[in-house]
XYZ file of C-alpha atoms in Angstrom:
388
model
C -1.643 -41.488 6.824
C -4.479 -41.927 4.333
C -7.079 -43.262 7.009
C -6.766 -39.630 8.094
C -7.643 -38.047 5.025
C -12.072 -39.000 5.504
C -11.743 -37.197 8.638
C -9.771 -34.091 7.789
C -11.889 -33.445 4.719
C -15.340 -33.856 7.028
C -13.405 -31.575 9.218
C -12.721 -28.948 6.274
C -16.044 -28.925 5.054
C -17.518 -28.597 8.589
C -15.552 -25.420 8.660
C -16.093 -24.027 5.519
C -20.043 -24.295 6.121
C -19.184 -22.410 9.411
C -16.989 -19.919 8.214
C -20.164 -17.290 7.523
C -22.604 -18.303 9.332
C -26.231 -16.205 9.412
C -27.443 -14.181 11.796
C -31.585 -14.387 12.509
C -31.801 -10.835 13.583
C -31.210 -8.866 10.733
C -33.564 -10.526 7.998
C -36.834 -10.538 6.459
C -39.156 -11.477 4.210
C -40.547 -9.970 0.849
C -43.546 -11.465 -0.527
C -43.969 -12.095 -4.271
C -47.742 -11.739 -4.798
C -48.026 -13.191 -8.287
C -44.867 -15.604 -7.622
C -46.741 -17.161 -4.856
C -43.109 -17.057 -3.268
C -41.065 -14.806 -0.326
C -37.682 -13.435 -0.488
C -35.496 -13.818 2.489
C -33.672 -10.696 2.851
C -30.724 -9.121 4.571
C -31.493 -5.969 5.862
C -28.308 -4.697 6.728
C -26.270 -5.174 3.843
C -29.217 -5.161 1.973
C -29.420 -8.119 -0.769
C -31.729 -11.091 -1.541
C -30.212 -14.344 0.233
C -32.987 -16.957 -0.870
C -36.110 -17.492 -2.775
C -39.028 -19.527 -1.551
C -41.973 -20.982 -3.785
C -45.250 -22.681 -3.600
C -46.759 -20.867 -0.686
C -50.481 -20.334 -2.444
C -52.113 -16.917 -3.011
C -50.324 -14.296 -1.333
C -52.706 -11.532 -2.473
C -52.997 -10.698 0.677
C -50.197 -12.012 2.658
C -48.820 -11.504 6.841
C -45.910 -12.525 8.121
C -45.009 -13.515 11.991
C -42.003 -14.827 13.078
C -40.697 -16.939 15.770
C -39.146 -15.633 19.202
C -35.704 -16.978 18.069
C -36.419 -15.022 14.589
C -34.929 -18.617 12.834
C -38.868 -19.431 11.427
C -41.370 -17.301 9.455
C -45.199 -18.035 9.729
C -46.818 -16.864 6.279
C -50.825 -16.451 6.214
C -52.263 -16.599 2.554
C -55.654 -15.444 1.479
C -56.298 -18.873 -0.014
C -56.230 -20.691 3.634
C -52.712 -21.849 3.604
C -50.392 -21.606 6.687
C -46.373 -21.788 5.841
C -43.577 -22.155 8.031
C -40.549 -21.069 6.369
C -36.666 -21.598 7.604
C -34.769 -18.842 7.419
C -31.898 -20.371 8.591
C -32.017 -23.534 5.980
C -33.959 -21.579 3.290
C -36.569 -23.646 2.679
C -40.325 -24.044 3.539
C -40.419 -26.267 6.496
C -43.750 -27.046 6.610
C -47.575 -26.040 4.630
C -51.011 -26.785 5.337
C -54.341 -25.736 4.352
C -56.559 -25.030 7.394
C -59.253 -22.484 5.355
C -60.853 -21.706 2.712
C -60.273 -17.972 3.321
C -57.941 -16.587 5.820
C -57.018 -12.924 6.417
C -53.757 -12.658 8.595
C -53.003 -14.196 11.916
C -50.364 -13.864 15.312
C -48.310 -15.819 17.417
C -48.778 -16.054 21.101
C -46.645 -14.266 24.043
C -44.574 -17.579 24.763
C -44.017 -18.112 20.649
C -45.750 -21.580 21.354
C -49.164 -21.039 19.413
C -49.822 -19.391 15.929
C -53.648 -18.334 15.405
C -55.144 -17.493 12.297
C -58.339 -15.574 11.476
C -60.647 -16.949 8.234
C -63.315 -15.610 6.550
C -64.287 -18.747 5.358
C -65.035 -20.875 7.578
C -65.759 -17.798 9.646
C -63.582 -17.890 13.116
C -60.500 -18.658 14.152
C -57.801 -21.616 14.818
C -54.901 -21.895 17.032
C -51.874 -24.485 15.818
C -48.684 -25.314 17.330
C -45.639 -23.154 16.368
C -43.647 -26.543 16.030
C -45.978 -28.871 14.135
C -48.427 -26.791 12.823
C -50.892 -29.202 14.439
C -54.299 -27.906 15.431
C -54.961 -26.971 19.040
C -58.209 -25.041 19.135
C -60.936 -24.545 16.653
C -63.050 -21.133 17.619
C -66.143 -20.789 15.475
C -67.171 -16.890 15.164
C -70.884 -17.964 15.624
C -72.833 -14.990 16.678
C -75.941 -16.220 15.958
C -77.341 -19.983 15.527
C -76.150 -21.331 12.112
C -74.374 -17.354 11.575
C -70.805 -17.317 11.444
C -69.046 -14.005 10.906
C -65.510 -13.011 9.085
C -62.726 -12.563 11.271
C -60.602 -9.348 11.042
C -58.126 -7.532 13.085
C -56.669 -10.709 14.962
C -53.387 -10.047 17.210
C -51.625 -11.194 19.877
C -51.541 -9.445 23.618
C -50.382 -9.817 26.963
C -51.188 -12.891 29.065
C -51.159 -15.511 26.520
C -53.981 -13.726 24.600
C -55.500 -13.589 21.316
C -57.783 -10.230 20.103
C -59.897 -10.070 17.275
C -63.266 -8.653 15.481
C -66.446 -10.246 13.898
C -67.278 -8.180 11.007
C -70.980 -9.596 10.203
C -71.658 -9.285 14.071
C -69.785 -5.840 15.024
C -68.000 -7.572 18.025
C -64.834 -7.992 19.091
C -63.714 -11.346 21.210
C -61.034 -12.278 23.412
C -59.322 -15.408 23.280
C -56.941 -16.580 26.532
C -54.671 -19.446 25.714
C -53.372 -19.925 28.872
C -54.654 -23.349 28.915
C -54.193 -24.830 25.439
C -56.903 -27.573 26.584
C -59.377 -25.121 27.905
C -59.653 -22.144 25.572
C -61.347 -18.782 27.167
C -63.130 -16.949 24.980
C -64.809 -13.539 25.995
C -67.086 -11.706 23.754
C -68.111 -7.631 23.657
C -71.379 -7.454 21.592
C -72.769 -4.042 20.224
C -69.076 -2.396 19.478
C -70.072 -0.861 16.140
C -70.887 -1.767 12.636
C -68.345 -3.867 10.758
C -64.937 -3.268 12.294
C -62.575 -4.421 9.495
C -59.190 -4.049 11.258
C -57.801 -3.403 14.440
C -54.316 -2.360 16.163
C -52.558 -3.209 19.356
C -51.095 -0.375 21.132
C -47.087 -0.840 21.560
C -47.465 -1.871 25.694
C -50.500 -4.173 24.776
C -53.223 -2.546 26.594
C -55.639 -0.845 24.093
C -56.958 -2.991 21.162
C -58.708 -0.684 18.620
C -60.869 -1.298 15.898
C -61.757 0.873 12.753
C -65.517 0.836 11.858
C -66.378 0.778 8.389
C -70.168 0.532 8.760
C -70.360 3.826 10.740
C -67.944 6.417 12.516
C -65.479 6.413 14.570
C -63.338 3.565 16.693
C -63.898 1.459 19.154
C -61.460 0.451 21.862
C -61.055 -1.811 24.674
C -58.915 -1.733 26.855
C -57.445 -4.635 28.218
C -56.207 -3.541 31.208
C -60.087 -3.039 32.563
C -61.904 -5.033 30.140
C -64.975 -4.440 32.777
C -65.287 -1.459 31.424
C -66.593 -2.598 28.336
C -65.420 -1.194 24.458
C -65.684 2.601 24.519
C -66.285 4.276 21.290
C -64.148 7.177 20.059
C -64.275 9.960 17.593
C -67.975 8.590 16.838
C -68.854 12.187 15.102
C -65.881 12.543 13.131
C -67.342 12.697 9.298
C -70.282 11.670 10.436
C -72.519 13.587 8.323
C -69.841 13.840 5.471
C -71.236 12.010 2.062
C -69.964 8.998 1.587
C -66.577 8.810 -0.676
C -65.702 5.453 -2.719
C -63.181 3.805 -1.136
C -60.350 2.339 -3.335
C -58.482 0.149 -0.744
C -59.460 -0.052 2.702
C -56.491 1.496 4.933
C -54.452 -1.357 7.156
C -55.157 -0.661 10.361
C -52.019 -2.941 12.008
C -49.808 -0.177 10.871
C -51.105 2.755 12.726
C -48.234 5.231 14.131
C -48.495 5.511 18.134
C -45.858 8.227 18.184
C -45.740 9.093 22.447
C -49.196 10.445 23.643
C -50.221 10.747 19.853
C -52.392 8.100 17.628
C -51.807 8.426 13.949
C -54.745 6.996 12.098
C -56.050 6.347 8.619
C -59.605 8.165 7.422
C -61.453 5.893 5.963
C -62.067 7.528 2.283
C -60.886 10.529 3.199
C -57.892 12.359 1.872
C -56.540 13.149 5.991
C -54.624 11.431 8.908
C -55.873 11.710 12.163
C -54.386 12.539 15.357
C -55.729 11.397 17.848
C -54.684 12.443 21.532
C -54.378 9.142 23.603
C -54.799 10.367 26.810
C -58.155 11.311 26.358
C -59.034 9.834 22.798
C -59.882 12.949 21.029
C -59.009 14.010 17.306
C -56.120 17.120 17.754
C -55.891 17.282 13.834
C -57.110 16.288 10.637
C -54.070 16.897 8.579
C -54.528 16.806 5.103
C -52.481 14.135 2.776
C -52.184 13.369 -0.915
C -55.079 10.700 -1.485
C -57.290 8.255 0.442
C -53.903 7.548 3.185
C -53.612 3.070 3.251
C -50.769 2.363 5.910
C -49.743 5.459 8.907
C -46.746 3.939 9.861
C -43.897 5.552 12.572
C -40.510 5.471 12.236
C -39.053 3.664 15.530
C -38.481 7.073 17.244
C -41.492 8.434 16.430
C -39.865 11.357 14.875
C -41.731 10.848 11.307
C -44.577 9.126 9.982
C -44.505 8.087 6.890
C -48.031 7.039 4.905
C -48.793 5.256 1.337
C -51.761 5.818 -0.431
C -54.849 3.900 -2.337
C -55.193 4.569 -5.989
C -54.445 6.561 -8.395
C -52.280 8.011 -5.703
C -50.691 5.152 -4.824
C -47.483 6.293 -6.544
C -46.366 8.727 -3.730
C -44.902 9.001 -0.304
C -45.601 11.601 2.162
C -43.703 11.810 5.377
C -45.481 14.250 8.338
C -43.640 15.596 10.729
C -44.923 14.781 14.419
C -43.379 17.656 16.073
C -45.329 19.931 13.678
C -48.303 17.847 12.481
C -47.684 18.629 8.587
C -46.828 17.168 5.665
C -42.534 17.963 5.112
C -41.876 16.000 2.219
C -43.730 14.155 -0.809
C -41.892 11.373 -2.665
C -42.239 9.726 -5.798
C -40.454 6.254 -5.669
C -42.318 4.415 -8.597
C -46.032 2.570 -9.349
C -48.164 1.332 -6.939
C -46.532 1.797 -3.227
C -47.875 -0.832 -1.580
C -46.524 -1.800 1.656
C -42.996 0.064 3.715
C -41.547 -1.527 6.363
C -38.839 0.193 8.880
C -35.430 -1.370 10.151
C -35.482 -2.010 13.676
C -34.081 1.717 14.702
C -35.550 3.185 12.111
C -32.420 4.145 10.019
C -33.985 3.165 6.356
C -37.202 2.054 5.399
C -38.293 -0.492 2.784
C -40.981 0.309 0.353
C -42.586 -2.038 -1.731
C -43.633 -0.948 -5.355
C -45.547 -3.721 -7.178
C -46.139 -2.285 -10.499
C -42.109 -1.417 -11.126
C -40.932 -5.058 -9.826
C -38.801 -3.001 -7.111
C -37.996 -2.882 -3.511
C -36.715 0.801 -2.995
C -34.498 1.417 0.890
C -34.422 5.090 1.533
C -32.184 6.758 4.115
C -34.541 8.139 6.700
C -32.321 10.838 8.008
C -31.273 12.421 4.304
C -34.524 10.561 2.198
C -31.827 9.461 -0.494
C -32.330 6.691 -1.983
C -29.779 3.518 -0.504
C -30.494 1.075 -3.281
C -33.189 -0.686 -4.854
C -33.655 -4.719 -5.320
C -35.804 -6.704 -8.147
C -38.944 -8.489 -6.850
C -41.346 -9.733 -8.921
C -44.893 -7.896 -8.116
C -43.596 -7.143 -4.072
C -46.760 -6.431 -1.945
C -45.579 -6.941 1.333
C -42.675 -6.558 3.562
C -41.561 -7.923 7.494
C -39.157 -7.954 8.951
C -37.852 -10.560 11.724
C -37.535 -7.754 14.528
C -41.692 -8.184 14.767
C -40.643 -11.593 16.191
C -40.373 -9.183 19.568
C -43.113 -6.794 19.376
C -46.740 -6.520 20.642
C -49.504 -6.907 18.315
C -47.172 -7.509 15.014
């Protein structure tokens, strides 16, 4: 009778560690900038589950996740690439592959994470497994010139996107062949593109222009064609305004035929008509707009600001194209993130130590959750969308 005892108590503690097990679909990440540590999240409860550390300067921190949502893939500014477990709550893997990265993406089959540095300028492709490197892709645009690379996402056909600041180009990179890298190049797309979007389908990658006006876009479906430039008169002969924080480009709304864009230094939000890539509106917001971000059904739009407006909300309505409501949720909104159907939204307010969920449908607030200096949030439903 007591040789049975080892096994039933193996057996009881194999069921115990069972009894709750966690779901990958519902959680996230929070990133502590001056913590140089993430939160894993639940988003559906919502509460903190885990805290990771040593993950480096996260001043300006991404997040990708795996196609099975179980690993996270942080990019920090100081070169480091970190592969978190969200299953086992625990960094997995870190390594230093810059001296100054900027954000990165993983591929269409999950296999290969990229990352884009400004120092060395270019970019490298590692295994999602090992983190071992599998390309090296120099941004040389000139001999003995390398340029910072911005804007860097993932499309369609095993693909990598991404712009060359010095050099105003933006590059293709096909993966297809780990061994064999493709790289295609579009010179002469405007001066100093510092970020870029992917629309939703993956067809149109398009870059913001800080060095002039307007966008430029190619799209990937006829990359023939060569990058078109749109709105290229818009503020054109405006003076030039400071700019306090240049907007984030990745988070542009595409709300059905209608682009939601940031103005660079300007207190508006643009709409843009995709169909023929003309501005509809200019609508005006409360300050110098950072992230335009849609809520899943495109219903709202919700955008943060730079400073000293950076302690409001405003939320426009895309049936309308106005502003319907201004919140005030606490100091220095930095970064929002949406729950997969759109049902709350996450905001990120560094200077109060907060996260803040709102109710989307009623704006009340849900709850609110310490973090320590929070400047980014994702969320493991990117693991299955273009361009994020």
């Amino acid at each position: 009778m007591n040789k049975l005892l080892p096994t039933l108590a193996l057996t009881l503690f194999a069921l115990s560690a069972q009894a709750d097990p966690r779901a990958t679909g519902d959680l996230g990440l929070v990133i502590e900038r001056e913590d140089s540590a993430a939160l894993i999240i639940n988003t559906s409860e919502p509460k903190q589950l885990a805290k990771i550390d040593g993950l480096g300067d996260l001043s300006h921190a991404s997040v990708v996740f795996s196609r099975d949502q179980r690993y996270a893939y942080v990019f920090g500014r100081d070169g480091g690439l970190s592969k978190i477990d969200l299953l086992q709550d625990k960094l997995d893997k870190r390594i230093i592959q810059a001296g100054n990265s900027i954000g990165g993406a993983i591929s269409q089959d999950g296999k290969l994470i990229a990352v884009s540095n400004y120092e060395p300028g270019g970019v490298k492709v590692f295994a999602a497994d090992t983190l071992a490197l599998v390309a090296d892709i120099p941004a040389e645009y000139a001999p003995g010139k390398r340029s910072k690379v911005v804007g860097l996402v993932d499309a369609p056909g095993q693909k990598f996107v991404f712009s060359l600041f010095d050099a105003g180009e933006i590059w293709t990179l096909d993966m297809k062949n780990p061994q064999q890298p493709v790289v295609e190049k579009f010179k002469n797309i405007g001066k100093e593109p510092y970020d870029a979007l992917m629309s939703p389908e993956g067809r149109f990658y398009i870059a913001g222009l800080f060095g002039e006006s307007g966008l430029a876009l190619l799209d990937l479906w006829d990359t023939a064609a060569g990058v078109k430039r749109i709105l290229p008169t818009y503020g054109k002969d405006d003076p030039k305004l400071p700019v306090y924080k240049m907007p984030h480009l990745e988070g542009w709304a595409m709300a059905g035929d209608l682009l939601f864009a940031p103005a660079v230094g300007k207190h508006e939000v643009l709409v843009v008509d995709k169909r023929t890539w003309t501005l509809l509106k200019a609508i005006p917001v409360a300050g110098q707009p950072v992230f335009v971000m849609a809520r899943p059904d495109a219903r709202q739009v919700w955008v943060n600001f730079a400073m000293p407006d950076n302690n409001q909300l405003q939320i426009i309505d895309t049936k309308d194209l106005t502003v319907s409501t201004t919140l005030s949720p606490g100091k220095a909104v930095l970064h929002m993130e949406f729950t997969p159907r759109g049902e709350q939204v996450w905001v990120a307010l560094r200077d109060d130590n907060q996260v803040v969920v709102y109710d989307t449908a009623t704006l009340r607030e849900v709850t609110r959750l310490p973090a320590r200096h929070p400047n980014g949030i994702f969320f493991s439903a990117r693991a299955h969308k273009i361009g994020f």
